[in-house]
XYZ file of C-alpha atoms in Angstrom:
622
model
C -34.889 7.627 24.513
C -38.435 6.637 23.537
C -39.079 10.260 22.881
C -36.213 10.544 20.791
C -37.169 7.486 18.714
C -40.651 8.929 18.473
C -39.227 12.061 16.881
C -37.231 10.008 14.445
C -40.335 8.040 13.389
C -42.181 11.255 12.704
C -39.374 12.632 10.619
C -39.479 9.465 8.592
C -43.213 9.864 8.158
C -43.110 13.282 6.922
C -40.647 12.418 4.376
C -42.978 9.784 2.842
C -44.408 11.841 -0.227
C -46.470 10.145 -2.990
C -45.479 11.605 -6.393
C -48.954 11.199 -7.898
C -52.456 12.164 -6.907
C -55.789 11.654 -8.233
C -56.848 12.246 -11.828
C -60.563 13.307 -10.901
C -63.018 15.084 -13.218
C -66.414 16.273 -11.896
C -69.100 16.083 -14.721
C -71.545 17.919 -12.503
C -70.993 20.918 -10.421
C -74.312 21.988 -9.328
C -74.495 19.461 -6.435
C -74.876 21.470 -3.104
C -72.042 21.404 -0.720
C -72.275 18.807 2.006
C -70.630 15.726 3.204
C -68.781 14.087 0.326
C -68.681 17.418 -1.740
C -65.503 19.027 -3.132
C -65.598 21.460 -0.430
C -66.326 19.250 2.638
C -64.732 15.769 1.672
C -61.602 15.455 3.509
C -58.794 14.022 1.101
C -56.374 12.007 2.930
C -52.746 13.157 3.177
C -50.398 11.472 0.653
C -48.452 9.933 3.255
C -47.659 6.251 2.718
C -49.890 6.116 -0.393
C -48.715 3.729 -2.959
C -48.677 5.451 -6.539
C -51.573 3.117 -7.660
C -54.070 5.269 -5.643
C -55.937 7.687 -7.913
C -58.079 9.220 -5.269
C -59.213 8.822 -1.620
C -61.561 10.635 0.605
C -63.656 9.626 3.741
C -65.893 7.183 1.559
C -63.948 6.012 -1.478
C -60.674 4.633 -2.356
C -59.826 4.513 -6.277
C -57.016 2.930 -7.654
C -55.354 2.282 -11.207
C -54.906 -1.521 -11.050
C -51.887 -2.550 -13.005
C -52.213 -5.717 -15.451
C -51.321 -9.069 -13.887
C -52.631 -8.517 -10.478
C -55.863 -10.136 -9.072
C -58.528 -7.800 -7.696
C -58.726 -10.046 -4.606
C -56.708 -13.258 -3.409
C -58.152 -16.594 -4.964
C -57.287 -18.356 -1.711
C -56.475 -17.151 1.939
C -53.045 -18.548 1.522
C -52.351 -17.236 -1.967
C -50.738 -14.205 -3.094
C -52.532 -11.020 -2.201
C -54.843 -9.140 -4.508
C -54.639 -5.325 -4.859
C -57.686 -5.291 -2.379
C -55.970 -7.613 0.205
C -52.719 -5.682 -0.112
C -54.563 -2.381 0.378
C -56.924 -3.517 3.111
C -54.024 -4.654 5.287
C -51.742 -1.637 4.451
C -53.257 1.207 6.444
C -55.347 1.263 9.515
C -57.874 3.673 7.708
C -58.259 0.918 4.937
C -59.120 -1.878 7.311
C -62.919 -1.763 6.404
C -62.255 -1.600 2.570
C -65.024 -3.300 0.644
C -64.944 -4.701 -2.969
C -67.874 -3.137 -5.019
C -66.702 -4.412 -8.538
C -63.981 -6.448 -9.834
C -61.379 -6.376 -12.880
C -60.046 -9.435 -14.402
C -56.371 -10.295 -13.349
C -55.110 -9.310 -16.739
C -57.264 -6.192 -17.142
C -55.740 -2.965 -16.020
C -57.559 0.426 -15.132
C -59.899 2.060 -12.693
C -61.329 0.140 -9.610
C -63.174 1.544 -6.918
C -63.546 0.388 -3.286
C -65.860 1.421 -0.520
C -64.620 2.600 2.765
C -67.911 3.098 4.799
C -71.101 1.412 4.949
C -72.857 4.147 3.285
C -70.477 3.875 0.495
C -70.849 0.119 0.193
C -74.628 0.363 0.166
C -74.951 3.230 -2.288
C -72.229 1.823 -4.681
C -73.684 -1.611 -4.637
C -76.982 -0.184 -5.489
C -75.518 2.024 -8.455
C -73.892 -1.017 -10.029
C -76.856 -3.231 -9.430
C -79.061 -0.598 -11.109
C -76.591 0.106 -13.935
C -76.222 3.725 -12.883
C -72.320 3.619 -13.138
C -70.938 4.532 -16.404
C -67.815 2.355 -17.468
C -65.618 2.884 -20.445
C -62.902 0.558 -21.530
C -60.400 0.646 -24.352
C -58.715 -2.534 -26.215
C -56.408 -3.181 -28.857
C -56.956 -5.780 -31.755
C -54.772 -6.706 -34.679
C -57.783 -8.170 -36.665
C -59.672 -6.254 -39.287
C -62.668 -4.216 -37.819
C -65.319 -3.808 -40.520
C -67.899 -1.456 -38.783
C -67.353 1.749 -36.748
C -70.281 1.052 -34.330
C -71.467 -2.169 -32.983
C -73.862 -3.426 -30.164
C -73.411 -6.947 -29.127
C -76.302 -8.557 -27.395
C -76.132 -12.321 -26.121
C -76.615 -14.521 -23.060
C -73.177 -15.662 -21.568
C -72.401 -19.022 -19.819
C -69.135 -20.454 -18.302
C -67.473 -23.114 -20.551
C -64.445 -24.039 -18.723
C -62.055 -20.994 -18.350
C -63.848 -19.054 -20.971
C -67.564 -17.630 -21.259
C -69.523 -18.317 -24.440
C -72.635 -17.170 -25.744
C -75.599 -19.651 -25.086
C -79.482 -19.340 -24.701
C -79.044 -20.786 -21.322
C -76.627 -17.789 -20.143
C -76.997 -14.480 -18.616
C -77.970 -11.429 -20.330
C -75.147 -9.478 -21.522
C -74.704 -6.225 -23.641
C -71.737 -4.367 -24.950
C -71.450 -1.341 -27.201
C -68.178 -0.940 -29.243
C -66.884 1.995 -31.105
C -63.933 2.158 -33.386
C -61.732 4.953 -32.245
C -58.945 4.593 -34.906
C -57.937 1.801 -37.348
C -54.343 2.987 -37.363
C -53.772 3.259 -33.528
C -49.963 2.926 -34.115
C -49.193 4.705 -37.524
C -46.458 3.235 -39.742
C -43.020 4.740 -38.975
C -44.295 5.624 -35.326
C -41.729 4.388 -32.679
C -44.400 2.812 -30.740
C -45.317 0.798 -33.746
C -41.679 -0.290 -34.079
C -41.575 -1.412 -30.475
C -44.696 -3.308 -30.991
C -44.065 -4.916 -34.244
C -40.717 -5.838 -33.271
C -41.830 -7.543 -30.135
C -44.740 -9.386 -31.990
C -42.215 -10.681 -34.677
C -40.340 -12.266 -32.097
C -43.482 -13.964 -30.599
C -45.646 -14.742 -33.507
C -46.230 -13.916 -37.194
C -47.463 -10.381 -37.209
C -51.126 -10.197 -38.125
C -51.140 -13.901 -38.905
C -54.831 -14.300 -38.592
C -55.973 -11.375 -40.656
C -53.961 -8.375 -39.526
C -52.741 -6.181 -42.353
C -49.085 -5.392 -42.137
C -48.857 -3.951 -38.432
C -52.404 -2.194 -38.417
C -53.811 -2.147 -34.911
C -57.169 -0.865 -34.116
C -58.116 0.979 -30.826
C -61.503 0.339 -29.938
C -63.893 1.673 -27.203
C -66.156 -0.746 -25.243
C -68.952 0.157 -22.850
C -70.408 -2.717 -21.073
C -74.106 -2.059 -20.671
C -74.172 -5.219 -18.259
C -71.532 -6.478 -15.807
C -70.963 -10.046 -16.618
C -67.530 -11.911 -16.229
C -65.223 -11.816 -19.223
C -68.182 -9.770 -21.157
C -65.893 -7.629 -23.183
C -63.397 -10.329 -24.094
C -66.022 -12.695 -25.259
C -68.111 -10.286 -27.123
C -64.966 -9.054 -29.056
C -63.823 -12.420 -29.793
C -67.301 -13.445 -30.986
C -67.449 -10.290 -33.056
C -64.213 -11.164 -35.039
C -61.940 -8.897 -33.200
C -60.451 -10.794 -30.273
C -58.221 -8.611 -27.874
C -54.517 -8.319 -28.680
C -52.779 -10.711 -26.083
C -55.893 -12.464 -25.059
C -54.967 -16.100 -26.216
C -57.904 -17.574 -23.948
C -60.260 -15.945 -26.565
C -58.093 -16.418 -29.893
C -56.298 -13.314 -29.640
C -52.529 -12.981 -30.747
C -50.089 -13.555 -28.284
C -48.367 -10.535 -26.757
C -47.093 -9.140 -23.412
C -50.273 -8.611 -21.662
C -54.005 -8.676 -22.545
C -54.776 -5.327 -24.133
C -57.816 -4.228 -22.228
C -58.015 -1.287 -19.889
C -60.893 0.220 -17.885
C -60.274 3.797 -18.703
C -63.032 5.552 -17.087
C -65.608 5.221 -14.454
C -68.420 7.596 -13.539
C -70.632 7.361 -10.513
C -72.533 9.400 -7.985
C -70.594 10.144 -4.598
C -72.126 8.095 -1.972
C -72.561 11.265 0.487
C -73.072 14.134 -1.682
C -74.855 12.587 -4.763
C -72.319 14.583 -6.941
C -71.503 12.905 -10.358
C -67.724 12.188 -10.385
C -65.542 10.630 -13.090
C -62.257 8.895 -12.503
C -59.804 8.434 -15.256
C -56.688 6.495 -15.866
C -54.906 6.565 -19.343
C -53.666 3.375 -20.709
C -50.345 2.626 -21.907
C -50.489 -0.732 -23.704
C -46.906 -0.468 -24.732
C -45.406 -0.308 -21.286
C -43.774 -3.412 -19.975
C -46.388 -5.110 -17.737
C -44.059 -6.337 -15.138
C -42.623 -2.676 -14.751
C -46.138 -1.368 -14.709
C -46.860 -3.731 -11.563
C -43.787 -2.633 -9.691
C -44.095 1.024 -10.321
C -47.956 0.776 -8.976
C -46.276 -0.364 -5.727
C -43.379 1.700 -5.148
C -42.639 5.430 -4.728
C -39.068 5.554 -6.238
C -38.084 8.396 -3.991
C -38.730 6.127 -1.071
C -37.919 2.679 -2.225
C -35.421 1.782 -5.050
C -34.914 -1.996 -4.100
C -37.328 -4.577 -5.399
C -37.863 -7.327 -7.654
C -38.135 -6.464 -11.363
C -38.580 -9.983 -12.969
C -39.747 -12.974 -10.953
C -39.136 -16.068 -13.038
C -42.055 -17.596 -14.837
C -44.685 -15.374 -13.360
C -43.107 -12.523 -15.467
C -42.639 -14.838 -18.394
C -39.019 -15.805 -17.733
C -38.819 -19.119 -15.999
C -35.579 -19.668 -13.959
C -34.605 -15.987 -14.190
C -34.674 -13.177 -11.543
C -33.961 -9.667 -11.700
C -33.477 -7.289 -8.703
C -33.238 -3.545 -8.711
C -30.800 -2.553 -5.969
C -30.404 1.238 -5.954
C -28.117 2.125 -8.795
C -27.348 -1.531 -9.607
C -29.372 -4.477 -10.971
C -28.721 -8.001 -9.733
C -29.560 -11.120 -12.356
C -29.961 -14.457 -10.857
C -30.228 -18.091 -12.494
C -28.882 -21.445 -12.273
C -26.888 -20.724 -15.627
C -24.774 -17.909 -16.932
C -27.089 -15.414 -18.805
C -28.580 -16.689 -22.131
C -28.614 -14.559 -25.306
C -32.294 -13.768 -24.705
C -31.718 -12.496 -21.194
C -28.670 -10.478 -22.328
C -30.862 -8.861 -24.951
C -33.527 -8.245 -22.404
C -30.924 -6.654 -20.008
C -29.610 -4.438 -22.939
C -33.133 -3.071 -23.642
C -33.576 -2.473 -19.985
C -30.265 -0.453 -19.682
C -32.132 2.435 -21.241
C -34.689 4.175 -18.844
C -37.857 2.682 -19.005
C -41.297 4.435 -18.104
C -44.841 3.971 -17.554
C -47.540 6.588 -17.725
C -49.315 7.040 -14.692
C -52.097 9.521 -13.785
C -51.448 12.812 -12.006
C -53.488 15.505 -10.602
C -55.517 17.474 -13.090
C -55.742 14.744 -15.582
C -52.259 14.956 -17.072
C -49.897 11.870 -17.098
C -46.273 11.621 -16.082
C -43.619 9.182 -16.754
C -42.207 7.415 -13.645
C -39.108 5.873 -14.613
C -36.650 3.209 -13.363
C -33.326 4.748 -14.132
C -30.676 3.059 -16.229
C -28.396 0.961 -13.840
C -24.865 2.019 -13.351
C -23.887 -1.803 -13.431
C -25.511 -5.187 -13.906
C -24.288 -8.166 -12.076
C -25.047 -11.866 -12.218
C -25.349 -14.569 -9.610
C -25.522 -18.240 -10.296
C -28.209 -19.848 -8.083
C -26.891 -22.991 -6.367
C -28.241 -25.472 -3.743
C -24.572 -26.250 -2.685
C -23.500 -22.618 -1.854
C -22.191 -23.644 1.713
C -19.591 -25.699 -0.127
C -18.370 -22.658 -2.301
C -16.052 -19.991 -1.095
C -17.422 -16.426 -0.569
C -15.548 -14.953 -3.482
C -16.862 -17.789 -6.003
C -20.357 -17.331 -4.574
C -20.589 -13.586 -4.898
C -22.318 -11.936 -7.946
C -20.077 -11.031 -10.827
C -20.085 -7.948 -12.814
C -21.487 -8.452 -16.459
C -21.814 -4.746 -17.687
C -21.421 -1.372 -16.770
C -19.589 -0.098 -13.685
C -18.449 -1.866 -10.711
C -20.333 -1.121 -7.304
C -18.260 0.050 -4.436
C -17.764 -2.520 -1.631
C -20.675 -0.887 0.173
C -23.637 0.830 -1.492
C -26.888 2.200 -0.338
C -30.359 1.394 -1.282
C -33.841 2.782 0.154
C -36.825 0.901 1.232
C -39.873 2.801 2.602
C -37.365 5.668 3.372
C -35.229 3.284 5.422
C -31.547 3.229 4.159
C -29.859 -0.218 3.965
C -26.221 -1.119 2.914
C -25.610 -3.882 0.324
C -22.564 -5.247 -0.934
C -21.622 -7.776 -4.022
C -18.525 -8.754 -2.131
C -19.784 -10.559 0.666
C -20.782 -14.075 -0.775
C -24.100 -15.435 -1.961
C -26.366 -12.906 -0.087
C -25.962 -9.147 -0.752
C -27.387 -7.920 2.702
C -31.058 -7.594 2.321
C -33.954 -9.982 1.579
C -36.249 -8.190 -0.589
C -39.287 -10.625 -0.105
C -39.424 -9.446 3.771
C -40.105 -5.692 2.780
C -43.877 -5.738 3.764
C -42.785 -7.290 7.152
C -40.115 -4.708 7.715
C -42.718 -2.188 7.072
C -45.059 -3.698 9.478
C -42.306 -3.354 12.236
C -41.849 0.389 11.024
C -45.533 1.401 11.160
C -46.635 -0.812 14.173
C -49.470 -1.981 11.892
C -49.687 -5.683 10.914
C -53.054 -5.916 9.219
C -56.599 -4.853 9.335
C -57.573 -4.895 13.070
C -53.941 -6.016 14.131
C -51.847 -3.324 15.840
C -48.602 -4.730 16.495
C -48.200 -3.771 20.077
C -51.876 -4.234 20.868
C -52.849 -3.072 24.280
C -49.301 -2.540 25.563
C -48.920 0.694 27.952
C -47.737 3.636 25.948
C -45.397 4.618 28.902
C -43.592 1.208 28.329
C -41.068 1.057 25.498
C -42.046 -2.074 23.490
C -39.222 -4.791 23.134
C -38.474 -6.879 20.249
C -36.349 -10.015 20.000
C -34.852 -10.708 16.353
C -33.421 -14.167 16.015
C -31.369 -15.156 13.014
C -31.075 -11.395 12.727
C -28.793 -11.509 9.518
C -27.999 -7.803 8.940
C -30.818 -6.596 11.483
C -33.262 -5.216 8.890
C -36.116 -6.241 10.986
C -34.393 -4.588 13.924
C -33.687 -1.357 12.288
C -37.386 -1.049 11.388
C -38.630 -1.907 14.816
C -36.124 0.602 16.445
C -37.529 3.311 13.951
C -40.829 2.286 15.108
C -40.064 3.223 18.643
C -39.142 -0.363 20.074
C -35.934 -1.450 21.949
C -34.575 -4.237 19.987
C -32.092 -7.435 20.762
C -30.590 -8.960 17.817
C -29.252 -12.561 17.788
C -27.145 -14.068 14.878
C -24.350 -16.771 14.861
C -22.184 -14.202 12.695
C -20.477 -11.272 14.434
C -19.729 -9.824 11.052
C -23.446 -9.684 10.144
C -24.123 -8.137 13.467
C -21.821 -5.352 12.843
C -23.224 -4.851 9.474
C -26.505 -4.307 11.429
C -24.876 -1.651 13.651
C -23.993 0.109 10.477
C -27.646 -0.141 9.352
C -28.661 1.521 12.751
C -26.134 4.271 12.237
C -27.204 5.012 8.502
C -30.740 5.573 9.744
C -29.722 8.054 12.603
C -30.286 5.404 15.378
C -27.851 5.233 18.253
C -27.271 1.528 19.136
C -27.082 2.391 22.813
C -30.123 0.556 24.485
C -30.000 -2.014 21.754
C -28.577 -5.320 22.159
C -26.537 -7.468 19.553
C -25.855 -10.840 20.631
C -23.624 -13.130 18.817
C -24.259 -16.884 19.095
C -26.701 -19.755 18.670
C -30.441 -18.905 18.832
C -31.418 -21.742 20.800
C -28.775 -21.118 23.243
C -29.944 -17.499 23.665
C -33.530 -18.466 23.962
C -32.459 -20.672 26.888
C -30.462 -17.879 28.594
C -33.066 -15.116 28.008
C -35.742 -17.240 29.493
C -33.555 -18.121 32.497
C -33.191 -14.398 32.962
C -36.795 -13.785 32.952
C -36.646 -11.618 29.856
C -40.214 -11.109 27.941
C -40.733 -9.423 24.801
C -43.694 -7.852 23.115
C -42.520 -9.291 19.714
C -40.359 -12.278 18.844
C -39.385 -12.693 15.354
C -38.369 -16.019 13.807
C -36.926 -16.147 10.314
C -34.449 -19.071 10.344
C -32.543 -20.423 7.230
C -34.109 -23.472 5.694
C -30.980 -25.162 6.772
C -28.280 -24.305 9.235
C -25.580 -25.844 11.626
C -24.017 -24.687 14.777
C -21.702 -26.220 17.204
C -24.147 -25.717 20.165
C -27.413 -26.975 18.394
C -26.390 -28.995 15.693
C -28.195 -29.259 12.566
C -31.463 -27.327 11.906
C -33.865 -28.264 9.001
C -37.022 -26.037 9.024
C -39.573 -28.766 8.172
C -38.339 -31.096 10.775
C -37.381 -28.635 13.681
C -39.438 -25.434 13.326
C -41.720 -26.802 16.090
C -38.837 -27.054 18.449
C -37.783 -23.443 17.616
C -41.350 -22.211 18.367
C -41.338 -24.257 21.713
C -38.023 -22.666 22.745
C -39.430 -18.967 21.900
C -42.590 -19.204 23.538
C -41.319 -18.678 27.102
C -39.847 -15.265 26.115
C -43.116 -14.162 24.381
C -44.978 -11.779 26.701
C -48.633 -12.885 27.277
C -50.588 -10.959 24.665
C -47.329 -10.470 22.666
C -46.758 -11.292 19.240
C -44.710 -14.290 17.468
C -43.745 -13.789 14.011
C -42.813 -16.948 11.991
C -41.231 -17.175 8.809
C -39.972 -19.845 6.229
C -38.761 -20.042 2.613
C -38.847 -23.629 2.540
C -40.409 -23.903 -1.007
C -41.697 -27.522 -0.904
C -43.330 -27.104 2.590
C -46.988 -26.448 2.091
C -48.318 -23.394 3.948
C -51.058 -25.376 5.750
C -48.503 -27.845 7.009
C -46.390 -24.932 8.333
C -49.250 -23.312 10.121
C -50.154 -26.764 11.553
C -46.882 -27.146 12.740
C -46.933 -23.912 14.600
C -50.331 -24.758 16.048
C -49.200 -28.026 17.499
C -46.068 -26.273 19.135
C -48.502 -23.615 20.683
C -51.000 -26.030 22.154
C -48.170 -28.309 23.550
C -46.937 -25.091 25.413
C -50.381 -24.239 26.725
C -50.482 -21.005 24.675
C -53.404 -20.021 22.425
C -53.593 -17.627 19.369
C -56.057 -14.699 19.770
C -55.282 -13.064 16.497
C -53.671 -14.100 13.234
C -52.464 -12.571 10.108
C -50.870 -14.728 7.278
C -48.581 -12.661 5.029
C -47.691 -14.141 1.632
C -44.737 -13.083 -0.300
C -45.134 -9.424 -1.866
C -46.756 -8.629 -5.074
C -43.316 -7.866 -6.679
C -42.858 -11.687 -6.243
C -45.948 -12.706 -7.990
C -47.177 -16.131 -7.663
C -48.505 -18.386 -10.576
C -48.894 -21.968 -11.150
C -45.581 -21.824 -13.184
C -43.918 -19.949 -10.257
C -45.518 -21.129 -6.970
C -45.017 -19.325 -3.866
C -42.191 -20.314 -1.443
C -42.331 -17.678 1.284
C -44.647 -18.154 4.243
C -45.118 -15.807 7.055
C -47.537 -15.415 10.012
C -47.956 -12.987 12.687
C -49.768 -14.508 15.924
C -50.846 -12.565 18.909
C -50.265 -15.181 21.667
C -52.278 -15.253 25.027
């Protein structure tokens, strides 16, 4: 059976194709062949590459960072930046190093080092200003000169940087590319001006009737906020950069378009290019940087206040969209949905320097669900999402996630069959890779099939991915109906349920029974609801009872095995959650030898206005 599972896993790996490769131009071709040259450098296979990756070889990883995503996490327990997300995604990226940074709201070319040689040589090139960087920006303010060099000394003043004699030397060269970037009558101008009329008075601080200028900016030094500060001080703040006096818009219109450096191994001059698209929906650009639509068509499109829509959440679920809020749809939300019904696209770089549109196809139907804290008191048919436009979904319909097929339904009550915020953790079970330096099954003998216990299994999404990853699974849930749903998920992915267990009943009760039988598991998965109630164990409240759950689970965790703990108790701080786990482990005489904290995924962005709610951690337990 293990051999058959291995064949299935290999088949799934083969279908993972990235649609988009690097945009790479070589500005010098005279460099001799050698390590790092075009002839000798190994370009990694496109398997599992997210669309944001522009280029990869043995030494470099280059990405096109979307706007609204940090270069790195501001805190170990905060949402992942692009660096953190990539570093923990693939074993070959475990030694990824940050060489330079882009502001959260700035998009464009970002280079990471993969080897000590790359880190040393690239750091030296940046320090000695041997790297050429070209940015483009939009402004709606009058620009009086075609060329401008700004020299000043910048110092931090709160969240901003200002010129001051006490600051650090900064120099930026600006070049006006066109004063009519979006010409009158142009469809793009109509989109831009229409949006701005809704937000502010167009050109209210000096703009002339919709005139937008495209400016090239070359930073000759590398100070934080340098281009933004110099543009504002020169009278043309960047469109969308309200921190520096720019007109409000959907994003800060600053993009790192080109970066040229010498390859760390060959010394060859190489340029990376990512075309800008300031009119693209920034929330959509973020999602399309993450997912190959041929493999994943279920993800969050709007995550409340983090995407500019407090209290409103929009998910793509295959051919359908699910809207969620505490109230019926507002007029503004209905208008937003109407504009999203047409296919939307974002330009992303392709091989050879061209661009292609990667689209989210128009939904066949849109549903809306009223969010409620009292859903247990509401009948299933009343709690189910309701069709608001388009065609009705069949009772069951399929979605894809990392090539795995899941069956969803809008007719089964409040939940539709898959929690999208656990996508990255399902992928960890699918690939057997938890994070940098953390293999899921560690030193488990290759001759023994790993065993995974999935408690509170719901529709067995974790179990399906673990099984596709080669494990034998045991799924436990109170609901027989959900376990049958899980069996269908196995079948949809070509998995025989023979050899996999589906145990209906209370999780605490089954943990006692499994421990009594001497069962041991390589991985035990705990993802309980925030509140639940059973006849056997009574009431479970995550903040009060999670420690008891961990204590009950530890006897069935094999020494050297992994305990996965997750909660979506929004008011429970992450550090208190981790402290609860630590206390339970110490009381049981177990110790953690490796830990990986995994926050909610990037399509559920975290912000001050939309704080984190999901907390998950993987613990190897001795």
